[in-house]
Amino acid sequence: DAGVTQSPTHLIKTRGQHVTLRCSPISGHKSVSWYQQVLGQGPQFIFQYYEKEERGRGNFPDRFSARQFPNYSSELNVNALLLGDSALYLCASSFDREVYGYTFGSGTRLTVV
Amino acid sequence: SQQGEEDPQALSIQEGENATMNCSYKTSINNLQWYRQNSGRGLVHLILIRSNEREKHSGRLRVTLDTSKKSSSLLITASRAADTASYFCATDAGNYGQNFVFGPGTRLSVLP
C-alpha cells in the first residue's frame, strides 16, 4: 500500500513567483494536513482539510492557500514567494489522528532565491 | 509559539546506552505523540499516549506522561546507530484550529 506521496521532491523558485505543491494521501484517509518546517525547527501547522472542507488554519498569511479534491488529494499554493518561505513542506494524512496519529510524506524542499 | 519544548536540544550517546528525551507543554491536551525524523525527511509516527494514560511501551520505546506537570518523556533502550535522528513531541488539543503543535525537537546521535 502506497504511503503519502508528495510532488515535487525539490523545487527552486524566485522571489515573487507562485508555487503549487501536491499531496496524495494514503488510500482511505480523508484528512490531509500541511506543515511547514524551517531548517532546525519543528513543523508548523498550515492547514487541515477533511472531506474537502477546511477544518483548521495555522498562523500563516493569506498568500498561503490550499484545497482538497474529491479523491482526497490536496494542493498547497503559495503566492508572492518570499525568501523566508524556503522550507520543507510536509503533507500528512490520517484515518483518525487521535487514535493513529499522522502518516507523513517525505516532503517538498522549497528553496526561494 | 510552539506548545511543546523538547529537552535536551541535542544528545550524543554510545550504542547500547539508553536515551531519554523530555517534552514540556503549556495547555491541556487530548493526547501527545512522538515522531522521528531522519535527515530532514518525513516524520515517522512512533507512539501515541492519551491524556488518561501514564505510560506506554512499544518495542524499545517507553513513553511516560505526567499531565499534572505537563510533561512527557521518551526512553529509547539499547540504542542503535540507526536510532540517530531528530525526535519531536506533538501535542493534540483536539482543536482543529491548532491541529498538532510540534516542539523544536531533540537531535539524537548514537555513536557506534
PDB file of C-alpha atoms in Angstrom:
ATOM      1  CA  ASP A   1       0.000   0.000   0.000  1.00  0.00           C
ATOM      2  CA  ALA A   2       1.477   3.344  -1.028  1.00  0.00           C
ATOM      3  CA  GLY A   3       2.237   5.876   1.672  1.00  0.00           C
ATOM      4  CA  VAL A   4       1.647   9.603   1.491  1.00  0.00           C
ATOM      5  CA  THR A   5       3.200  10.860  -1.723  1.00  0.00           C
ATOM      6  CA  GLN A   6       4.291  14.420  -2.369  1.00  0.00           C
ATOM      7  CA  SER A   7       5.475  16.132  -5.501  1.00  0.00           C
ATOM      8  CA  PRO A   8       7.803  17.570  -6.456  1.00  0.00           C
ATOM      9  CA  THR A   9      10.548  16.481  -4.040  1.00  0.00           C
ATOM     10  CA  HIS A  10      12.649  19.573  -4.641  1.00  0.00           C
ATOM     11  CA  LEU A  11      11.830  22.964  -6.116  1.00  0.00           C
ATOM     12  CA  ILE A  12      13.708  26.211  -6.667  1.00  0.00           C
ATOM     13  CA  LYS A  13      11.696  29.377  -7.201  1.00  0.00           C
ATOM     14  CA  THR A  14      12.438  33.084  -7.454  1.00  0.00           C
ATOM     15  CA  ARG A  15      11.046  35.675  -5.084  1.00  0.00           C
ATOM     16  CA  GLY A  16       7.600  36.857  -6.146  1.00  0.00           C
ATOM     17  CA  GLN A  17       6.747  33.675  -8.005  1.00  0.00           C
ATOM     18  CA  HIS A  18       3.921  31.282  -7.270  1.00  0.00           C
ATOM     19  CA  VAL A  19       4.269  27.616  -6.314  1.00  0.00           C
ATOM     20  CA  THR A  20       1.910  24.640  -6.143  1.00  0.00           C
ATOM     21  CA  LEU A  21       2.753  21.601  -4.069  1.00  0.00           C
ATOM     22  CA  ARG A  22       0.818  18.352  -4.350  1.00  0.00           C
ATOM     23  CA  CYS A  23      -0.054  15.563  -1.969  1.00  0.00           C
ATOM     24  CA  SER A  24      -1.777  12.197  -2.319  1.00  0.00           C
ATOM     25  CA  PRO A  25      -2.905  10.682   0.983  1.00  0.00           C
ATOM     26  CA  ILE A  26      -2.980   7.037   1.897  1.00  0.00           C
ATOM     27  CA  SER A  27      -5.972   5.281   0.388  1.00  0.00           C
ATOM     28  CA  GLY A  28      -8.913   5.568   2.782  1.00  0.00           C
ATOM     29  CA  HIS A  29      -7.564   8.624   4.583  1.00  0.00           C
ATOM     30  CA  LYS A  30      -9.931  11.561   4.242  1.00  0.00           C
ATOM     31  CA  SER A  31      -7.936  14.035   6.321  1.00  0.00           C
ATOM     32  CA  VAL A  32      -4.921  15.893   4.944  1.00  0.00           C
ATOM     33  CA  SER A  33      -2.791  18.417   6.776  1.00  0.00           C
ATOM     34  CA  TRP A  34       0.050  20.625   5.628  1.00  0.00           C
ATOM     35  CA  TYR A  35       3.047  21.653   7.710  1.00  0.00           C
ATOM     36  CA  GLN A  36       5.999  23.953   7.098  1.00  0.00           C
ATOM     37  CA  GLN A  37       9.344  23.008   8.609  1.00  0.00           C
ATOM     38  CA  VAL A  38      12.110  25.561   8.577  1.00  0.00           C
ATOM     39  CA  LEU A  39      15.606  24.148   8.989  1.00  0.00           C
ATOM     40  CA  GLY A  40      16.378  23.370  12.617  1.00  0.00           C
ATOM     41  CA  GLN A  41      12.806  23.826  13.831  1.00  0.00           C
ATOM     42  CA  GLY A  42       9.754  21.676  14.369  1.00  0.00           C
ATOM     43  CA  PRO A  43       6.926  21.551  11.824  1.00  0.00           C
ATOM     44  CA  GLN A  44       4.412  24.398  11.926  1.00  0.00           C
ATOM     45  CA  PHE A  45       0.764  23.726  11.121  1.00  0.00           C
ATOM     46  CA  ILE A  46      -0.554  25.444   7.978  1.00  0.00           C
ATOM     47  CA  PHE A  47      -3.875  23.807   7.002  1.00  0.00           C
ATOM     48  CA  GLN A  48      -6.072  20.818   7.638  1.00  0.00           C
ATOM     49  CA  TYR A  49      -8.712  19.543   5.222  1.00  0.00           C
ATOM     50  CA  TYR A  50     -11.294  16.867   5.825  1.00  0.00           C
ATOM     51  CA  GLU A  51     -13.787  15.724   3.223  1.00  0.00           C
ATOM     52  CA  LYS A  52     -12.775  18.675   1.006  1.00  0.00           C
ATOM     53  CA  GLU A  53     -13.532  21.247   3.669  1.00  0.00           C
ATOM     54  CA  GLU A  54     -11.015  23.382   5.518  1.00  0.00           C
ATOM     55  CA  ARG A  55     -11.076  22.310   9.158  1.00  0.00           C
ATOM     56  CA  GLY A  56      -8.198  24.346  10.501  1.00  0.00           C
ATOM     57  CA  ARG A  57      -5.728  27.029   9.581  1.00  0.00           C
ATOM     58  CA  GLY A  58      -2.472  27.949  11.258  1.00  0.00           C
ATOM     59  CA  ASN A  59      -0.921  31.364  11.639  1.00  0.00           C
ATOM     60  CA  PHE A  60       0.151  31.877   8.040  1.00  0.00           C
ATOM     61  CA  PRO A  61      -0.552  34.828   5.727  1.00  0.00           C
ATOM     62  CA  ASP A  62      -3.217  34.785   3.039  1.00  0.00           C
ATOM     63  CA  ARG A  63      -0.512  34.099   0.472  1.00  0.00           C
ATOM     64  CA  PHE A  64      -0.900  30.502   1.558  1.00  0.00           C
ATOM     65  CA  SER A  65      -3.956  28.620   0.354  1.00  0.00           C
ATOM     66  CA  ALA A  66      -4.923  25.013  -0.129  1.00  0.00           C
ATOM     67  CA  ARG A  67      -7.672  22.792  -1.370  1.00  0.00           C
ATOM     68  CA  GLN A  68      -8.676  19.152  -1.301  1.00  0.00           C
ATOM     69  CA  PHE A  69     -10.101  17.313  -4.252  1.00  0.00           C
ATOM     70  CA  PRO A  70     -12.877  14.654  -4.425  1.00  0.00           C
ATOM     71  CA  ASN A  71     -10.214  11.902  -4.436  1.00  0.00           C
ATOM     72  CA  TYR A  72      -8.813  13.449  -1.195  1.00  0.00           C
ATOM     73  CA  SER A  73      -5.568  14.586  -2.782  1.00  0.00           C
ATOM     74  CA  SER A  74      -4.559  18.104  -1.915  1.00  0.00           C
ATOM     75  CA  GLU A  75      -2.672  21.115  -3.210  1.00  0.00           C
ATOM     76  CA  LEU A  76      -0.871  23.814  -1.274  1.00  0.00           C
ATOM     77  CA  ASN A  77      -0.423  27.096  -3.094  1.00  0.00           C
ATOM     78  CA  VAL A  78       1.888  29.899  -2.086  1.00  0.00           C
ATOM     79  CA  ASN A  79       1.775  33.255  -3.882  1.00  0.00           C
ATOM     80  CA  ALA A  80       4.324  36.068  -3.970  1.00  0.00           C
ATOM     81  CA  LEU A  81       7.103  33.887  -2.608  1.00  0.00           C
ATOM     82  CA  LEU A  82       9.490  35.352  -0.043  1.00  0.00           C
ATOM     83  CA  LEU A  83      12.947  34.145   0.898  1.00  0.00           C
ATOM     84  CA  GLY A  84      11.502  33.146   4.280  1.00  0.00           C
ATOM     85  CA  ASP A  85       9.184  30.649   2.588  1.00  0.00           C
ATOM     86  CA  SER A  86      12.184  28.413   1.961  1.00  0.00           C
ATOM     87  CA  ALA A  87      11.419  25.284   3.951  1.00  0.00           C
ATOM     88  CA  LEU A  88      10.434  21.643   3.866  1.00  0.00           C
ATOM     89  CA  TYR A  89       6.695  21.371   3.262  1.00  0.00           C
ATOM     90  CA  LEU A  90       5.176  18.258   4.731  1.00  0.00           C
ATOM     91  CA  CYS A  91       1.850  16.696   3.965  1.00  0.00           C
ATOM     92  CA  ALA A  92       0.246  14.284   6.407  1.00  0.00           C
ATOM     93  CA  SER A  93      -2.838  12.136   6.203  1.00  0.00           C
ATOM     94  CA  SER A  94      -4.795  10.316   8.846  1.00  0.00           C
ATOM     95  CA  PHE A  95      -7.705   7.947   9.242  1.00  0.00           C
ATOM     96  CA  ASP A  96      -8.230   9.078  12.820  1.00  0.00           C
ATOM     97  CA  ARG A  97      -5.454  11.290  14.141  1.00  0.00           C
ATOM     98  CA  GLU A  98      -6.498  10.886  17.768  1.00  0.00           C
ATOM     99  CA  VAL A  99      -6.058   7.127  17.520  1.00  0.00           C
ATOM    100  CA  TYR A 100      -3.371   6.537  14.921  1.00  0.00           C
ATOM    101  CA  GLY A 101      -1.622   9.867  14.609  1.00  0.00           C
ATOM    102  CA  TYR A 102      -0.457  11.106  11.241  1.00  0.00           C
ATOM    103  CA  THR A 103       1.427   9.472   8.390  1.00  0.00           C
ATOM    104  CA  PHE A 104       3.742  11.989   6.794  1.00  0.00           C
ATOM    105  CA  GLY A 105       5.059  12.193   3.277  1.00  0.00           C
ATOM    106  CA  SER A 106       8.750  12.786   2.589  1.00  0.00           C
ATOM    107  CA  GLY A 107       8.099  16.427   1.904  1.00  0.00           C
ATOM    108  CA  THR A 108       8.854  19.006  -0.759  1.00  0.00           C
ATOM    109  CA  ARG A 109      12.032  21.000  -0.245  1.00  0.00           C
ATOM    110  CA  LEU A 110      11.291  24.543  -1.490  1.00  0.00           C
ATOM    111  CA  THR A 111      14.143  26.972  -1.981  1.00  0.00           C
ATOM    112  CA  VAL A 112      13.315  30.591  -2.783  1.00  0.00           C
ATOM    113  CA  VAL A 113      16.185  32.605  -4.273  1.00  0.00           C
TER     114      VAL A 113
ATOM    115  CA  SER B   1       4.808  29.984  19.688  1.00  0.00           C
ATOM    116  CA  GLN B   2       5.405  26.263  19.968  1.00  0.00           C
ATOM    117  CA  GLN B   3       3.452  24.285  22.528  1.00  0.00           C
ATOM    118  CA  GLY B   4       5.974  21.552  23.131  1.00  0.00           C
ATOM    119  CA  GLU B   5       9.568  22.056  24.094  1.00  0.00           C
ATOM    120  CA  GLU B   6      11.935  19.108  23.930  1.00  0.00           C
ATOM    121  CA  ASP B   7      14.914  18.792  26.188  1.00  0.00           C
ATOM    122  CA  PRO B   8      17.787  18.385  25.561  1.00  0.00           C
ATOM    123  CA  GLN B   9      18.165  20.035  22.168  1.00  0.00           C
ATOM    124  CA  ALA B  10      20.913  17.574  21.304  1.00  0.00           C
ATOM    125  CA  LEU B  11      22.036  14.269  22.789  1.00  0.00           C
ATOM    126  CA  SER B  12      25.018  12.101  21.928  1.00  0.00           C
ATOM    127  CA  ILE B  13      25.373   8.567  23.318  1.00  0.00           C
ATOM    128  CA  GLN B  14      27.153   5.293  22.595  1.00  0.00           C
ATOM    129  CA  GLU B  15      25.443   2.315  21.028  1.00  0.00           C
ATOM    130  CA  GLY B  16      23.792   0.149  23.640  1.00  0.00           C
ATOM    131  CA  GLU B  17      23.109   3.026  26.017  1.00  0.00           C
ATOM    132  CA  ASN B  18      19.661   4.343  26.813  1.00  0.00           C
ATOM    133  CA  ALA B  19      18.476   7.721  25.532  1.00  0.00           C
ATOM    134  CA  THR B  20      15.941   9.847  27.361  1.00  0.00           C
ATOM    135  CA  MET B  21      14.243  12.879  25.868  1.00  0.00           C
ATOM    136  CA  ASN B  22      11.778  15.130  27.602  1.00  0.00           C
ATOM    137  CA  CYS B  23       8.912  17.260  26.377  1.00  0.00           C
ATOM    138  CA  SER B  24       7.068  20.009  28.203  1.00  0.00           C
ATOM    139  CA  TYR B  25       3.875  21.668  27.035  1.00  0.00           C
ATOM    140  CA  LYS B  26       1.673  24.511  28.145  1.00  0.00           C
ATOM    141  CA  THR B  27      -2.034  23.764  27.690  1.00  0.00           C
ATOM    142  CA  SER B  28      -4.413  20.861  28.205  1.00  0.00           C
ATOM    143  CA  ILE B  29      -4.163  18.082  25.664  1.00  0.00           C
ATOM    144  CA  ASN B  30      -6.129  15.097  24.381  1.00  0.00           C
ATOM    145  CA  ASN B  31      -3.012  13.153  23.557  1.00  0.00           C
ATOM    146  CA  LEU B  32       0.706  13.510  22.962  1.00  0.00           C
ATOM    147  CA  GLN B  33       2.617  11.837  20.187  1.00  0.00           C
ATOM    148  CA  TRP B  34       6.286  11.260  19.451  1.00  0.00           C
ATOM    149  CA  TYR B  35       7.716  11.316  15.947  1.00  0.00           C
ATOM    150  CA  ARG B  36      11.147  10.592  14.467  1.00  0.00           C
ATOM    151  CA  GLN B  37      12.695  12.396  11.508  1.00  0.00           C
ATOM    152  CA  ASN B  38      15.762  11.222   9.634  1.00  0.00           C
ATOM    153  CA  SER B  39      17.897  13.810   7.855  1.00  0.00           C
ATOM    154  CA  GLY B  40      15.146  16.324   7.117  1.00  0.00           C
ATOM    155  CA  ARG B  41      12.824  13.769   5.556  1.00  0.00           C
ATOM    156  CA  GLY B  42       9.242  12.959   6.510  1.00  0.00           C
ATOM    157  CA  LEU B  43       8.270  12.294  10.099  1.00  0.00           C
ATOM    158  CA  VAL B  44       7.569   8.768  11.297  1.00  0.00           C
ATOM    159  CA  HIS B  45       4.931   8.226  13.961  1.00  0.00           C
ATOM    160  CA  LEU B  46       6.394   6.358  16.944  1.00  0.00           C
ATOM    161  CA  ILE B  47       3.839   6.284  19.711  1.00  0.00           C
ATOM    162  CA  LEU B  48       0.669   7.997  20.941  1.00  0.00           C
ATOM    163  CA  ILE B  49      -0.249   8.371  24.594  1.00  0.00           C
ATOM    164  CA  ARG B  50      -3.654   9.627  25.684  1.00  0.00           C
ATOM    165  CA  SER B  51      -4.162  12.155  28.440  1.00  0.00           C
ATOM    166  CA  ASN B  52      -5.626   9.468  30.731  1.00  0.00           C
ATOM    167  CA  GLU B  53      -2.613   7.183  30.292  1.00  0.00           C
ATOM    168  CA  ARG B  54       0.584   7.425  32.290  1.00  0.00           C
ATOM    169  CA  GLU B  55       2.920   5.044  30.496  1.00  0.00           C
ATOM    170  CA  LYS B  56       3.082   3.227  27.188  1.00  0.00           C
ATOM    171  CA  HIS B  57       5.554   0.804  25.616  1.00  0.00           C
ATOM    172  CA  SER B  58       6.337  -0.082  22.030  1.00  0.00           C
ATOM    173  CA  GLY B  59       9.343  -2.316  21.422  1.00  0.00           C
ATOM    174  CA  ARG B  60      12.396  -0.463  22.728  1.00  0.00           C
ATOM    175  CA  LEU B  61      10.378   2.706  23.301  1.00  0.00           C
ATOM    176  CA  ARG B  62       8.838   3.760  26.586  1.00  0.00           C
ATOM    177  CA  VAL B  63       6.781   6.926  26.902  1.00  0.00           C
ATOM    178  CA  THR B  64       5.508   8.482  30.084  1.00  0.00           C
ATOM    179  CA  LEU B  65       3.027  11.311  30.514  1.00  0.00           C
ATOM    180  CA  ASP B  66       2.515  13.482  33.566  1.00  0.00           C
ATOM    181  CA  THR B  67      -0.419  15.782  32.902  1.00  0.00           C
ATOM    182  CA  SER B  68      -0.040  17.497  36.282  1.00  0.00           C
ATOM    183  CA  LYS B  69       3.450  18.636  35.273  1.00  0.00           C
ATOM    184  CA  LYS B  70       2.511  18.962  31.605  1.00  0.00           C
ATOM    185  CA  SER B  71       5.477  16.852  30.613  1.00  0.00           C
ATOM    186  CA  SER B  72       6.334  13.646  28.785  1.00  0.00           C
ATOM    187  CA  SER B  73       9.457  11.596  28.325  1.00  0.00           C
ATOM    188  CA  LEU B  74      10.616   9.221  25.605  1.00  0.00           C
ATOM    189  CA  LEU B  75      13.070   6.499  26.560  1.00  0.00           C
ATOM    190  CA  ILE B  76      14.874   4.505  23.884  1.00  0.00           C
ATOM    191  CA  THR B  77      16.568   1.472  25.377  1.00  0.00           C
ATOM    192  CA  ALA B  78      19.621  -0.305  23.979  1.00  0.00           C
ATOM    193  CA  SER B  79      20.118   2.361  21.331  1.00  0.00           C
ATOM    194  CA  ARG B  80      21.469   1.575  17.872  1.00  0.00           C
ATOM    195  CA  ALA B  81      23.237   3.709  15.290  1.00  0.00           C
ATOM    196  CA  ALA B  82      20.020   3.554  13.238  1.00  0.00           C
ATOM    197  CA  ASP B  83      18.242   5.468  16.022  1.00  0.00           C
ATOM    198  CA  THR B  84      20.228   8.569  15.055  1.00  0.00           C
ATOM    199  CA  ALA B  85      17.555  11.112  14.119  1.00  0.00           C
ATOM    200  CA  SER B  86      15.598  14.090  15.391  1.00  0.00           C
ATOM    201  CA  TYR B  87      12.747  13.317  17.750  1.00  0.00           C
ATOM    202  CA  PHE B  88       9.703  15.541  18.122  1.00  0.00           C
ATOM    203  CA  CYS B  89       6.826  15.568  20.530  1.00  0.00           C
ATOM    204  CA  ALA B  90       3.488  16.781  19.213  1.00  0.00           C
ATOM    205  CA  THR B  91       0.557  17.755  21.350  1.00  0.00           C
ATOM    206  CA  ASP B  92      -3.026  17.382  20.199  1.00  0.00           C
ATOM    207  CA  ALA B  93      -5.571  19.533  21.975  1.00  0.00           C
ATOM    208  CA  GLY B  94      -8.335  18.170  19.780  1.00  0.00           C
ATOM    209  CA  ASN B  95      -8.792  21.649  18.413  1.00  0.00           C
ATOM    210  CA  TYR B  96      -8.829  21.671  14.649  1.00  0.00           C
ATOM    211  CA  GLY B  97      -7.687  25.257  14.633  1.00  0.00           C
ATOM    212  CA  GLN B  98      -4.451  24.236  16.298  1.00  0.00           C
ATOM    213  CA  ASN B  99      -4.053  20.723  14.934  1.00  0.00           C
ATOM    214  CA  PHE B 100      -0.770  19.221  16.140  1.00  0.00           C
ATOM    215  CA  VAL B 101       1.751  21.520  17.772  1.00  0.00           C
ATOM    216  CA  PHE B 102       5.321  20.306  17.480  1.00  0.00           C
ATOM    217  CA  GLY B 103       8.287  21.220  19.606  1.00  0.00           C
ATOM    218  CA  PRO B 104      11.717  22.108  18.152  1.00  0.00           C
ATOM    219  CA  GLY B 105      12.960  18.540  18.580  1.00  0.00           C
ATOM    220  CA  THR B 106      15.876  16.675  20.129  1.00  0.00           C
ATOM    221  CA  ARG B 107      18.726  15.667  17.827  1.00  0.00           C
ATOM    222  CA  LEU B 108      19.962  12.255  18.910  1.00  0.00           C
ATOM    223  CA  SER B 109      23.310  10.909  17.751  1.00  0.00           C
ATOM    224  CA  VAL B 110      24.103   7.280  18.541  1.00  0.00           C
ATOM    225  CA  LEU B 111      27.793   6.583  18.068  1.00  0.00           C
ATOM    226  CA  PRO B 112      28.961   3.087  17.079  1.00  0.00           C
TER     227      PRO B 112
END
